[in-house]
Short mmCIF file of C-alpha atoms in Angstrom, two decimals:
data_model
loop_
_atom_site.label_atom_id
_atom_site.label_comp_id
_atom_site.label_asym_id
_atom_site.label_seq_id
_atom_site.Cartn_x
_atom_site.Cartn_y
_atom_site.Cartn_z
CA MET A 11 -10.60 36.58 -39.86
CA GLU A 12 -13.01 33.99 -38.00
CA ASN A 13 -14.09 33.42 -33.85
CA ALA A 14 -10.43 34.08 -32.36
CA VAL A 15 -10.95 31.26 -29.91
CA LEU A 16 -7.99 32.49 -28.40
CA ARG A 17 -5.65 34.79 -28.49
CA THR A 18 -2.53 36.62 -27.02
CA GLU A 19 -1.37 40.17 -26.43
CA ARG A 20 1.79 41.43 -26.00
CA LEU A 21 2.80 37.31 -24.66
CA ASN A 22 6.48 37.60 -23.60
CA ALA A 23 8.09 34.19 -21.78
CA TYR A 24 11.27 34.47 -19.80
CA TYR A 25 13.75 31.98 -18.32
CA GLY A 26 15.65 33.32 -15.71
CA GLU A 27 16.48 36.89 -17.32
CA SER A 28 16.70 35.25 -20.90
CA ARG A 29 13.29 36.18 -23.40
CA VAL A 30 12.41 33.80 -25.54
CA VAL A 31 9.14 34.52 -26.44
CA LYS A 32 9.00 38.40 -27.21
CA SER A 33 6.02 40.59 -27.77
CA VAL A 34 4.11 37.75 -29.07
CA SER A 35 0.11 39.09 -30.74
CA ILE A 36 -1.84 36.10 -32.22
CA SER A 37 -6.05 34.91 -32.66
CA VAL A 38 -5.83 31.68 -33.31
CA PRO A 39 -9.05 31.07 -35.09
CA GLU A 40 -11.82 29.09 -33.89
CA ASN A 41 -11.55 24.72 -35.52
CA LYS A 42 -9.04 25.60 -37.84
CA VAL A 43 -5.53 24.26 -37.41
CA THR A 44 -3.01 26.33 -37.09
CA ALA A 45 0.78 25.53 -37.24
CA ILE A 46 3.32 27.42 -35.21
CA MET A 47 6.98 27.55 -37.65
CA GLY A 48 10.56 27.70 -37.08
CA PRO A 49 13.54 26.74 -36.28
CA SER A 50 14.69 25.06 -33.62
CA GLY A 51 15.20 27.28 -30.49
CA CYS A 52 12.97 30.02 -32.11
CA GLY A 53 10.82 30.11 -28.59
CA LYS A 54 7.96 28.15 -30.00
CA SER A 55 7.64 25.03 -27.44
CA THR A 56 7.88 27.99 -24.81
CA PHE A 57 5.24 29.86 -26.89
CA ILE A 58 2.63 27.40 -26.76
CA ARG A 59 3.67 26.30 -23.52
CA CYS A 60 2.25 30.13 -22.33
CA LEU A 61 -1.14 29.19 -24.11
CA ASN A 62 -2.38 26.05 -21.19
CA ARG A 63 0.21 27.34 -18.23
CA MET A 64 2.56 24.42 -18.50
CA HIS A 65 5.94 27.09 -18.88
CA GLU A 66 5.88 28.54 -15.18
CA LEU A 67 6.02 24.42 -13.66
CA VAL A 68 9.88 26.21 -14.26
CA SER A 69 11.28 27.03 -11.82
CA GLY A 70 12.25 30.73 -13.10
CA ALA A 71 10.05 30.83 -16.26
CA LYS A 72 7.52 33.59 -16.55
CA ILE A 73 5.51 35.17 -18.30
CA GLU A 74 4.72 39.25 -19.67
CA GLY A 75 0.81 39.88 -21.58
CA LYS A 76 -1.91 38.45 -21.87
CA VAL A 77 -3.86 35.20 -23.27
CA LEU A 78 -7.39 34.72 -23.66
CA LEU A 79 -9.25 32.16 -23.80
CA ARG A 80 -12.67 33.69 -25.11
CA ASP A 81 -12.23 36.59 -23.52
CA LYS A 82 -10.86 35.33 -20.56
CA ASP A 83 -7.37 35.78 -19.19
CA ILE A 84 -6.32 32.35 -18.21
CA TYR A 85 -3.52 33.91 -15.88
CA GLN A 86 -6.60 35.06 -13.81
CA MET A 87 -7.62 31.06 -13.91
CA GLU A 88 -7.38 27.91 -12.16
CA SER A 89 -4.30 26.87 -13.68
CA THR A 90 -6.20 23.34 -13.47
CA LEU A 91 -9.04 24.05 -15.13
CA VAL A 92 -7.04 26.12 -17.66
CA ARG A 93 -5.06 23.50 -18.72
CA ARG A 94 -8.06 20.70 -18.58
CA LYS A 95 -9.82 23.67 -21.09
CA VAL A 96 -6.50 24.02 -23.56
CA GLY A 97 -4.63 20.71 -23.60
CA MET A 98 -2.07 19.39 -24.52
CA VAL A 99 0.38 16.22 -26.07
CA PHE A 100 4.11 16.10 -26.56
CA GLN A 101 6.64 15.53 -28.75
CA ARG A 102 7.33 11.77 -27.12
CA PRO A 103 4.45 9.44 -27.27
CA ASN A 104 4.23 9.40 -23.07
CA PRO A 105 1.61 7.99 -22.04
CA PHE A 106 1.56 6.04 -18.32
CA PRO A 107 3.22 2.90 -18.51
CA THR A 108 1.38 2.54 -14.96
CA MET A 109 -2.16 2.02 -16.62
CA SER A 110 -3.67 0.69 -19.24
CA ILE A 111 -5.67 2.00 -22.33
CA TYR A 112 -9.03 2.65 -20.85
CA GLU A 113 -7.16 3.85 -17.67
CA ASN A 114 -4.88 5.80 -19.52
CA VAL A 115 -7.95 7.51 -21.85
CA LEU A 116 -9.50 8.62 -18.27
CA ALA A 117 -6.51 9.52 -16.75
CA GLY A 118 -7.68 13.02 -16.99
CA TYR A 119 -10.51 11.98 -15.27
CA LYS A 120 -8.60 10.09 -12.62
CA LEU A 121 -6.11 12.87 -11.90
CA ASN A 122 -9.10 15.53 -10.68
CA GLY A 123 -10.79 13.25 -8.87
CA ILE A 124 -13.77 12.86 -11.20
CA ARG A 125 -16.12 9.88 -10.25
CA LEU A 126 -17.61 9.07 -13.79
CA LYS A 127 -20.23 5.89 -14.01
CA ARG A 128 -19.41 2.76 -15.72
CA SER A 129 -21.40 3.39 -19.16
CA GLU A 130 -19.93 7.35 -18.93
CA ALA A 131 -16.14 6.40 -19.02
CA ASP A 132 -17.16 3.68 -21.62
CA ALA A 133 -18.92 6.27 -23.54
CA ILE A 134 -15.69 8.34 -23.47
CA VAL A 135 -13.43 5.91 -23.97
CA GLU A 136 -15.10 4.61 -27.10
CA ASN A 137 -15.46 7.92 -28.35
CA SER A 138 -12.10 9.51 -27.80
CA LEU A 139 -10.89 6.03 -28.96
CA ARG A 140 -12.67 7.12 -32.16
CA LYS A 141 -11.69 10.45 -32.60
CA ALA A 142 -8.26 9.43 -32.29
CA ALA A 143 -8.87 6.93 -35.36
CA MET A 144 -7.96 3.78 -33.11
CA TRP A 145 -11.08 2.58 -32.07
CA ASP A 146 -10.56 -0.32 -33.49
CA GLU A 147 -7.66 -1.13 -33.50
CA VAL A 148 -6.80 -1.23 -28.78
CA LYS A 149 -11.58 -1.76 -28.45
CA ASP A 150 -9.93 -5.59 -27.69
CA TYR A 151 -6.83 -4.92 -25.32
CA LEU A 152 -8.47 -1.91 -23.40
CA HIS A 153 -8.10 -3.38 -20.39
CA ARG A 154 -4.32 -3.87 -21.19
CA ARG A 155 -0.98 -1.95 -20.19
CA GLY A 156 -0.79 0.28 -23.79
CA THR A 157 3.49 0.14 -23.31
CA PHE A 158 3.24 -3.01 -26.44
CA LEU A 159 1.38 -0.14 -28.85
CA SER A 160 3.87 1.78 -31.14
CA GLY A 161 5.26 5.15 -31.31
CA GLY A 162 2.24 6.33 -33.31
CA GLN A 163 -0.13 3.61 -31.26
CA GLN A 164 0.83 5.92 -28.02
CA GLN A 165 1.12 9.07 -29.51
CA ARG A 166 -2.20 8.97 -30.98
CA LEU A 167 -3.82 7.41 -27.27
CA CYS A 168 -1.86 10.61 -26.15
CA ILE A 169 -4.13 12.78 -28.65
CA ALA A 170 -7.34 10.35 -27.05
CA ARG A 171 -6.17 11.18 -23.46
CA SER A 172 -6.49 14.78 -24.59
CA LEU A 173 -10.07 14.82 -25.64
CA ALA A 174 -10.96 13.07 -23.21
CA VAL A 175 -11.20 15.94 -21.30
CA LYS A 176 -13.30 17.77 -23.64
CA PRO A 177 -10.84 20.41 -23.98
CA GLU A 178 -11.22 23.83 -25.74
CA VAL A 179 -8.00 23.78 -28.01
CA VAL A 180 -5.74 20.79 -28.69
CA LEU A 181 -1.71 22.30 -28.59
CA LEU A 182 0.34 19.74 -30.62
CA ASP A 183 4.18 20.07 -29.89
CA GLU A 184 6.29 18.11 -32.48
CA PRO A 185 3.83 15.60 -32.12
CA THR A 186 5.53 12.89 -34.96
CA SER A 187 9.15 14.70 -34.65
CA ALA A 188 9.38 11.16 -32.90
CA LEU A 189 7.63 8.94 -35.49
CA ASP A 190 8.50 7.11 -38.96
CA PRO A 191 6.84 8.49 -41.87
CA LYS A 192 4.30 6.32 -41.86
CA ALA A 193 2.30 7.33 -38.01
CA THR A 194 3.02 10.34 -39.19
CA SER A 195 0.22 11.00 -41.93
CA LYS A 196 -1.95 9.08 -39.76
CA ILE A 197 -1.91 11.48 -36.70
CA GLU A 198 -1.36 14.23 -39.84
CA ASP A 199 -4.51 13.17 -41.42
CA LEU A 200 -6.30 12.93 -38.01
CA MET A 201 -5.47 16.38 -37.61
CA GLU A 202 -7.85 16.96 -40.61
CA GLU A 203 -10.59 15.79 -39.00
CA LEU A 204 -10.03 16.78 -35.87
CA LYS A 205 -10.74 20.55 -36.66
CA GLU A 206 -14.57 20.15 -36.81
CA SER A 207 -14.43 19.62 -32.92
CA VAL A 208 -11.44 21.60 -31.33
CA THR A 209 -8.52 24.01 -32.14
CA ILE A 210 -5.09 22.38 -32.64
CA ILE A 211 -2.74 24.92 -32.43
CA LEU A 212 0.30 23.01 -33.82
CA VAL A 213 4.05 23.68 -32.99
CA THR A 214 6.72 21.98 -35.87
CA HIS A 215 9.75 22.05 -37.58
CA ASN A 216 8.60 20.50 -40.56
CA VAL A 217 7.69 23.19 -43.28
CA GLY A 218 5.93 20.24 -45.32
CA GLN A 219 3.59 19.19 -42.76
CA ALA A 220 2.93 23.39 -41.68
CA SER A 221 1.53 23.48 -45.23
CA ARG A 222 -0.01 20.10 -45.82
CA VAL A 223 -2.69 20.24 -42.43
CA SER A 224 -2.79 24.15 -40.71
CA ASP A 225 -5.27 26.19 -41.79
CA TYR A 226 -3.00 29.36 -40.23
CA THR A 227 0.90 29.55 -40.06
CA ALA A 228 2.26 31.77 -38.15
CA PHE A 229 6.21 31.80 -38.88
CA LEU A 230 8.46 32.60 -35.08
CA TYR A 231 12.57 33.47 -35.68
CA LEU A 232 13.87 34.04 -32.64
CA GLY A 233 11.47 34.66 -30.44
CA GLU A 234 9.66 37.33 -32.53
CA LEU A 235 6.91 36.82 -34.71
CA ILE A 236 7.82 36.90 -38.00
CA GLU A 237 4.39 36.56 -40.10
CA PHE A 238 1.26 35.27 -39.54
CA GLY A 239 -1.56 34.40 -41.89
CA PRO A 240 -3.24 31.87 -43.89
CA THR A 241 -1.24 28.97 -44.92
CA GLU A 242 -1.34 29.94 -48.70
CA ARG A 243 -0.64 32.84 -48.53
CA VAL A 244 1.82 32.48 -46.22
CA PHE A 245 3.41 30.18 -48.65
CA THR A 246 2.24 31.77 -51.70
CA VAL A 247 3.62 35.73 -50.95
CA PRO A 248 5.10 35.55 -47.90
CA LYS A 249 5.63 39.52 -47.04
CA SER A 250 8.48 38.62 -45.26
CA LYS A 251 12.09 38.07 -46.50
CA LYS A 252 12.78 36.29 -43.52
CA THR A 253 9.38 34.32 -43.73
CA GLU A 254 10.66 33.49 -47.68
CA GLU A 255 13.91 32.03 -46.91
CA TYR A 256 13.35 30.04 -44.28
CA LEU A 257 10.29 28.50 -46.79
CA ILE A 258 13.39 28.27 -49.06
CA GLY A 259 15.73 26.26 -46.74
CA LYS A 260 17.69 29.48 -46.67
CA PHE A 261 18.06 28.57 -42.51
CA GLY A 262 16.23 26.43 -40.44
CA MET B 28 52.21 -4.85 -18.68
CA ASN B 29 53.22 -6.76 -15.78
CA LYS B 30 51.70 -4.02 -13.66
CA GLU B 31 48.32 -4.41 -15.33
CA ARG B 32 48.30 -8.44 -14.73
CA THR B 33 49.32 -7.62 -10.74
CA PHE B 34 47.40 -5.22 -10.41
CA ARG B 35 43.95 -7.09 -12.09
CA ALA B 36 45.66 -10.14 -10.05
CA ILE B 37 45.75 -7.76 -6.34
CA LEU B 38 41.63 -6.60 -7.21
CA ILE B 39 40.47 -10.52 -8.00
CA LEU B 40 42.17 -12.14 -4.93
CA VAL B 41 40.64 -8.88 -2.62
CA GLY B 42 37.14 -9.43 -3.77
CA MET B 43 37.03 -13.51 -3.96
CA ILE B 44 38.61 -13.35 -0.14
CA LEU B 45 35.56 -11.77 0.29
CA SER B 46 33.28 -13.86 -1.05
CA LEU B 47 35.09 -16.94 0.26
CA LEU B 48 34.50 -14.96 3.90
CA LEU B 49 31.18 -14.48 3.70
CA LEU B 50 30.51 -18.79 2.65
CA ALA B 51 33.07 -19.21 5.52
CA ILE B 52 30.37 -17.65 8.13
CA PHE B 53 27.82 -18.51 6.60
CA LEU B 54 29.57 -22.90 7.09
CA SER B 55 31.23 -22.65 10.29
CA LEU B 56 27.16 -21.52 11.70
CA LEU B 57 25.69 -24.71 9.65
CA TRP B 58 28.06 -26.04 11.50
CA GLY B 59 27.93 -25.12 14.85
CA SER B 60 23.80 -25.27 14.78
CA PHE B 61 24.27 -29.04 13.53
CA PRO B 62 23.90 -30.12 17.18
CA SER B 63 20.79 -28.35 17.87
CA ILE B 64 19.20 -29.73 14.56
CA LYS B 65 19.90 -32.73 15.63
CA ALA B 66 19.16 -32.89 19.78
CA LEU B 67 15.77 -29.96 18.51
CA GLY B 68 15.22 -30.85 14.73
CA TRP B 69 11.85 -28.34 13.93
CA LYS B 70 10.53 -28.33 17.54
CA PHE B 71 13.03 -25.17 17.96
CA PHE B 72 11.53 -23.70 15.93
CA TYR B 73 7.92 -23.91 17.36
CA SER B 74 8.48 -24.48 20.82
CA GLU B 75 7.93 -21.55 23.52
CA GLU B 76 9.87 -22.84 25.76
CA TRP B 77 13.80 -21.43 26.37
CA ASN B 78 15.39 -23.52 29.03
CA PRO B 79 19.12 -24.04 29.26
CA ILE B 80 18.59 -25.84 32.86
CA THR B 81 16.81 -28.89 31.75
CA ASN B 82 18.30 -28.24 27.77
CA LYS B 83 15.16 -27.03 26.43
CA PHE B 84 15.66 -25.14 23.77
CA GLY B 85 12.59 -23.41 21.76
CA ALA B 86 12.84 -20.07 19.49
CA LEU B 87 9.38 -19.33 18.95
CA PRO B 88 9.01 -16.93 22.19
CA PHE B 89 12.06 -14.61 19.86
CA LEU B 90 10.96 -14.96 16.52
CA ILE B 91 8.19 -13.65 17.28
CA GLY B 92 9.72 -10.66 19.52
CA THR B 93 11.72 -10.03 16.30
CA LEU B 94 9.33 -9.73 13.90
CA VAL B 95 6.92 -8.23 15.84
CA THR B 96 9.32 -5.25 16.38
CA SER B 97 10.46 -4.96 13.12
CA PHE B 98 7.21 -5.24 11.44
CA LEU B 99 6.18 -2.99 13.71
CA ALA B 100 9.30 -0.36 13.66
CA LEU B 101 8.47 -0.96 9.57
CA ALA B 102 4.85 0.79 10.08
CA ILE B 103 5.91 3.90 11.73
CA SER B 104 8.81 4.44 10.18
CA PHE B 105 7.46 4.10 6.39
CA PRO B 106 5.20 7.19 6.90
CA PHE B 107 7.92 9.86 7.74
CA SER B 108 10.60 7.91 5.22
CA LEU B 109 7.86 8.03 2.30
CA ALA B 110 6.84 11.84 3.44
CA VAL B 111 10.97 12.51 3.61
CA SER B 112 11.75 10.90 0.22
CA ILE B 113 8.44 12.64 -1.31
CA TYR B 114 9.69 16.01 -0.01
CA LEU B 115 13.22 15.67 -1.24
CA GLY B 116 12.38 13.17 -4.28
CA GLU B 117 9.80 15.59 -5.55
CA TYR B 118 9.37 19.13 -4.17
CA MET B 119 12.86 20.04 -2.68
CA ARG B 120 15.18 18.54 -4.51
CA ALA B 121 18.45 21.09 -4.12
CA GLY B 122 18.27 23.68 -1.86
CA LYS B 123 19.85 24.61 2.12
CA ILE B 124 17.03 22.58 3.47
CA SER B 125 16.72 19.27 1.43
CA THR B 126 20.81 19.42 1.88
CA LEU B 127 20.03 19.61 5.69
CA LEU B 128 17.15 17.57 5.48
CA LYS B 129 19.87 14.97 3.50
CA VAL B 130 22.52 15.19 6.03
CA THR B 131 20.25 14.87 8.66
CA ILE B 132 19.36 11.45 7.28
CA ASP B 133 22.73 9.96 5.93
CA LEU B 134 23.59 11.41 10.22
CA ILE B 135 20.70 8.91 11.44
CA SER B 136 22.18 6.31 9.60
CA ALA B 137 25.64 6.68 11.06
CA VAL B 138 25.13 6.92 14.96
CA PRO B 139 26.46 4.30 16.27
CA SER B 140 23.72 1.55 17.91
CA VAL B 141 24.82 1.72 20.80
CA ILE B 142 23.72 5.50 21.79
CA TYR B 143 20.37 5.48 19.99
CA GLY B 144 20.52 2.43 23.45
CA PHE B 145 21.29 4.80 25.66
CA TRP B 146 18.88 7.45 24.61
CA GLY B 147 16.78 4.97 24.69
CA LEU B 148 17.25 3.94 28.09
CA ILE B 149 17.58 7.09 29.55
CA ILE B 150 14.54 9.33 28.12
CA LEU B 151 12.40 6.71 25.91
CA VAL B 152 11.79 4.52 29.37
CA PRO B 153 10.99 7.00 31.48
CA LEU B 154 8.81 8.20 29.07
CA VAL B 155 7.09 4.32 28.12
CA ARG B 156 7.24 3.64 32.37
CA ASN B 157 4.43 6.85 32.76
CA ILE B 158 2.32 6.53 29.70
CA GLU B 159 2.45 2.23 31.59
CA MET B 160 1.38 3.70 34.78
CA LYS B 161 -1.51 5.73 33.17
CA LEU B 162 -2.63 3.21 30.79
CA ASN B 163 -2.59 0.11 34.43
CA ILE B 164 -0.06 -1.91 32.86
CA PRO B 165 2.94 -3.15 34.80
CA PRO B 166 5.93 0.44 34.36
CA TYR B 167 8.51 -1.86 33.16
CA GLY B 168 9.29 1.15 30.81
CA VAL B 169 11.82 -1.41 28.38
CA GLY B 170 9.86 -3.85 26.20
CA ILE B 171 8.14 -4.57 22.72
CA PHE B 172 6.93 -1.14 22.68
CA THR B 173 10.38 0.90 23.06
CA ALA B 174 12.61 -1.44 21.13
CA THR B 175 10.17 -0.98 18.63
CA LEU B 176 9.68 3.39 18.89
CA ILE B 177 13.99 3.53 18.50
CA LEU B 178 14.18 1.24 16.01
CA SER B 179 11.79 3.14 13.56
CA VAL B 180 14.48 5.84 14.17
CA MET B 181 16.59 3.83 13.15
CA VAL B 182 15.35 2.30 9.59
CA ILE B 183 14.69 5.77 8.22
CA PRO B 184 16.98 5.59 6.08
CA TYR B 185 17.46 2.99 4.34
CA SER B 186 13.94 3.22 2.80
CA ALA B 187 14.46 6.67 2.63
CA THR B 188 17.57 6.98 0.31
CA ILE B 189 15.40 4.30 -2.20
CA VAL B 190 12.49 5.92 -1.98
CA ARG B 191 14.21 8.64 -3.21
CA GLU B 192 16.07 7.58 -5.73
CA VAL B 193 13.27 6.21 -6.95
CA ILE B 194 11.06 8.82 -6.79
CA GLU B 195 13.93 11.75 -8.85
CA LEU B 196 13.89 8.59 -11.81
CA VAL B 197 10.61 9.18 -12.61
CA PRO B 198 10.59 10.50 -15.98
CA ASP B 199 9.80 13.90 -16.36
CA ASP B 200 7.46 13.28 -19.45
CA LEU B 201 5.24 11.65 -17.67
CA LYS B 202 5.18 14.53 -14.78
CA GLU B 203 3.77 17.02 -17.22
CA ALA B 204 1.48 14.25 -19.10
CA ALA B 205 -0.50 14.50 -15.78
CA TYR B 206 -0.03 18.29 -14.95
CA SER B 207 -1.39 19.10 -19.10
CA LEU B 208 -4.78 16.63 -17.89
CA GLY B 209 -4.90 19.59 -14.95
CA ALA B 210 -3.97 17.77 -12.02
CA THR B 211 -2.58 19.09 -9.32
CA LYS B 212 0.83 18.49 -7.56
CA TYR B 213 -0.89 16.29 -4.68
CA GLU B 214 -2.87 14.69 -7.89
CA VAL B 215 0.55 14.20 -10.15
CA ILE B 216 2.24 12.44 -7.11
CA LYS B 217 -0.76 10.15 -5.94
CA ASP B 218 -1.38 8.90 -9.07
CA VAL B 219 1.44 9.17 -11.39
CA VAL B 220 4.79 9.23 -9.85
CA LEU B 221 4.26 7.01 -6.10
CA PRO B 222 2.69 4.12 -8.66
CA TYR B 223 5.12 4.60 -10.87
CA ALA B 224 7.70 3.92 -8.44
CA LYS B 225 5.71 1.34 -6.51
CA SER B 226 8.49 -1.12 -6.62
CA GLY B 227 11.32 0.53 -5.43
CA ILE B 228 9.44 1.89 -2.38
CA PHE B 229 8.64 -1.21 -1.92
CA ALA B 230 12.74 -2.52 -2.18
CA GLY B 231 13.16 0.10 0.27
CA LEU B 232 10.79 -1.25 2.36
CA LEU B 233 12.88 -4.58 2.58
CA LEU B 234 15.99 -3.13 2.93
CA SER B 235 14.54 -1.45 6.09
CA LEU B 236 13.81 -4.66 7.81
CA GLY B 237 16.60 -5.85 7.18
CA ARG B 238 18.07 -4.07 8.47
CA ALA B 239 15.54 -3.97 11.69
CA LEU B 240 15.54 -7.49 11.77
CA GLY B 241 19.45 -8.15 13.18
CA GLU B 242 19.78 -4.68 15.02
CA THR B 243 21.14 -5.58 17.97
CA MET B 244 22.67 -3.55 20.55
CA ALA B 245 19.93 -0.71 20.83
CA VAL B 246 17.05 -3.28 21.03
CA THR B 247 19.20 -5.33 23.52
CA MET B 248 19.49 -1.95 25.76
CA VAL B 249 16.07 -0.95 25.82
CA ILE B 250 13.51 -5.27 25.55
CA GLY B 251 13.84 -6.15 28.73
CA ASN B 252 15.35 -8.65 27.94
CA ASN B 253 12.84 -11.72 28.52
CA ASN B 254 12.45 -15.32 27.56
CA LYS B 255 9.10 -15.63 27.94
CA LEU B 256 6.49 -15.41 24.95
CA PRO B 257 5.48 -11.99 24.84
CA LYS B 258 1.73 -11.47 25.87
CA SER B 259 1.23 -7.45 25.11
CA LEU B 260 3.00 -5.00 23.15
CA PHE B 261 4.65 -3.64 26.58
CA ALA B 262 5.77 -6.86 27.80
CA PRO B 263 9.57 -7.73 28.00
CA ALA B 264 11.27 -9.63 25.36
CA ASN B 265 14.21 -10.95 23.49
CA THR B 266 14.76 -10.59 19.46
CA MET B 267 16.97 -13.22 18.34
CA ALA B 268 19.91 -11.11 17.83
CA SER B 269 19.56 -9.18 21.55
CA LEU B 270 19.15 -12.79 22.76
CA ILE B 271 22.68 -14.09 20.61
CA ALA B 272 24.06 -11.22 22.61
CA ASN B 273 23.00 -11.33 25.70
CA GLU B 274 23.55 -15.30 26.34
CA PHE B 275 26.64 -16.63 23.95
CA THR B 276 29.17 -15.69 26.67
CA GLU B 277 27.44 -17.62 29.21
CA ALA B 278 26.19 -20.82 26.96
CA VAL B 279 27.37 -23.93 28.64
CA GLY B 280 26.75 -26.91 27.06
CA ASN B 281 27.26 -27.82 23.72
CA VAL B 282 23.26 -28.07 22.60
CA TYR B 283 22.77 -24.76 24.11
CA LEU B 284 25.58 -23.08 22.70
CA SER B 285 24.58 -24.47 19.16
CA SER B 286 20.76 -23.74 19.39
CA LEU B 287 22.52 -20.17 19.71
CA ILE B 288 24.03 -20.12 16.63
CA GLU B 289 21.49 -21.40 14.91
CA MET B 290 19.90 -18.57 15.84
CA GLY B 291 22.46 -17.22 14.33
CA LEU B 292 21.59 -18.67 11.31
CA LEU B 293 17.83 -18.37 10.61
CA LEU B 294 19.24 -14.27 10.80
CA PHE B 295 21.81 -14.66 8.90
CA ILE B 296 19.42 -16.68 6.16
CA VAL B 297 16.42 -15.00 6.43
CA THR B 298 18.00 -11.08 6.40
CA ALA B 299 20.24 -12.26 3.10
CA ILE B 300 17.21 -12.86 2.21
CA ILE B 301 15.38 -10.21 2.46
CA ASN B 302 18.50 -7.86 1.84
CA ILE B 303 18.97 -9.81 -2.02
CA ILE B 304 15.52 -9.30 -2.99
CA GLY B 305 15.90 -5.61 -2.11
CA LYS B 306 18.83 -4.83 -4.14
CA TYR B 307 17.29 -7.23 -7.12
CA ILE B 308 14.46 -5.06 -7.67
CA ILE B 309 16.15 -2.04 -7.29
CA ASN B 310 18.52 -3.20 -9.68
CA ARG B 311 16.00 -3.87 -12.19
CA THR B 312 13.89 -0.83 -11.66
CA THR B 313 16.52 1.09 -11.60
CA VAL B 314 17.78 0.23 -14.85
CA GLN B 315 14.40 -0.08 -16.41
CA MET B 316 13.72 3.65 -15.35
CA ARG B 317 17.03 4.94 -16.62
CA GLU B 318 15.69 3.53 -20.19
#
């Protein structure tokens, strides 16, 4: 396997007493799209929330095991720093309604109290929006609020917002589940381009999406990692019976 | 079926009676104000002389007294009510401490205002008098400053309750978005929660203001009841409400009584408008936020 940028070692995650992620060890290769798939309730969202320490925001939540970002334990780092290095895009597009498109892209800087020079700010906004393939659509409306944008555009704005702080990894938590097919395929195309500059971890319950966009696929079932490998191999010759059943739609 | 209809009719009737009552209060105030409006005209609003003996009735000292005490009280209470709201709405939504705090806030608004006045006379007035002696100004103890302090305690619940509710309504996914960008809790509150809750906070302030403008008993007891235009923050003064309470029973003469009623009408209109705007903003923002 190529360079692993992010690794988990026997990661367990709990809500109170219930263990929802069970001893998952995985290595996420750099500049690839890694899909985490599984039926709903299998712990895939909880799993990626451990990767940027969002899991601990829920009261009663805790983890065991290790998450290493470039061999550094993220649970020994400042949580705010971890979250800037490991960005996140959520199921439902959530641009800040009180901010303009421009301010939304720069929200990561504003929230962290980092002041930018005007030229720097402009460059980051343009660059991030270009990466999210929406510069041409919104360049004339930068100072309007993002609420008039379509769902797909809002989601791409959220992607631009997470890219703006230059993360090493971006976690996409079912980013297209609230979008129509056209907007979905646009975001899927986008992932293909994005992985040149950033490592992507995609949570999806959509088998087709995993097969279309990912290079590696992990299959999670009831909190356990059933199978992990190159997408092509997982989809053509799955090692586990469970994976096979899931892929042909026996459950899920 | 008949029962249904009777029941409904009773409900409608009760509602109508209440609305009519409010209208009647307004109309009788308006009616009672006519002699004063006729005799004094606009002068009522800008004249600073209040002298029943010479039949001069200017409301300016009381307008000023009301506005100064109310806005100062608002300014003093706001940091407290905002802090309590943030704590209850964002940090500690449930648990013993938050229940205790919520009950405390409810009780602050439940204490009869005469008790605030009483407490003000016994505790605050001597305290303020001491301060005034140190500052070398006439040590009345009573006055605008004392009234403001009492008022600022009394109005806290009115904004704290609303602001807490609005803060609780800020969607979790916005806060999550901010956390995922590396924001700390303080930054999330400052840059996401408060801007989002802005109009609700403003509405809370308005409701507090409406309460402060109309508060009578406690203010009357500690403001010093002086009918001259106040010259300093520590000067004894009067508010519109406290003047009415003080002088209504002894108001002899048509214009004297009528000018007090006109003052009441003014107070009625101003507080009604402020409350309506406040409630309107709250309705609009909570509906928007719940969507």
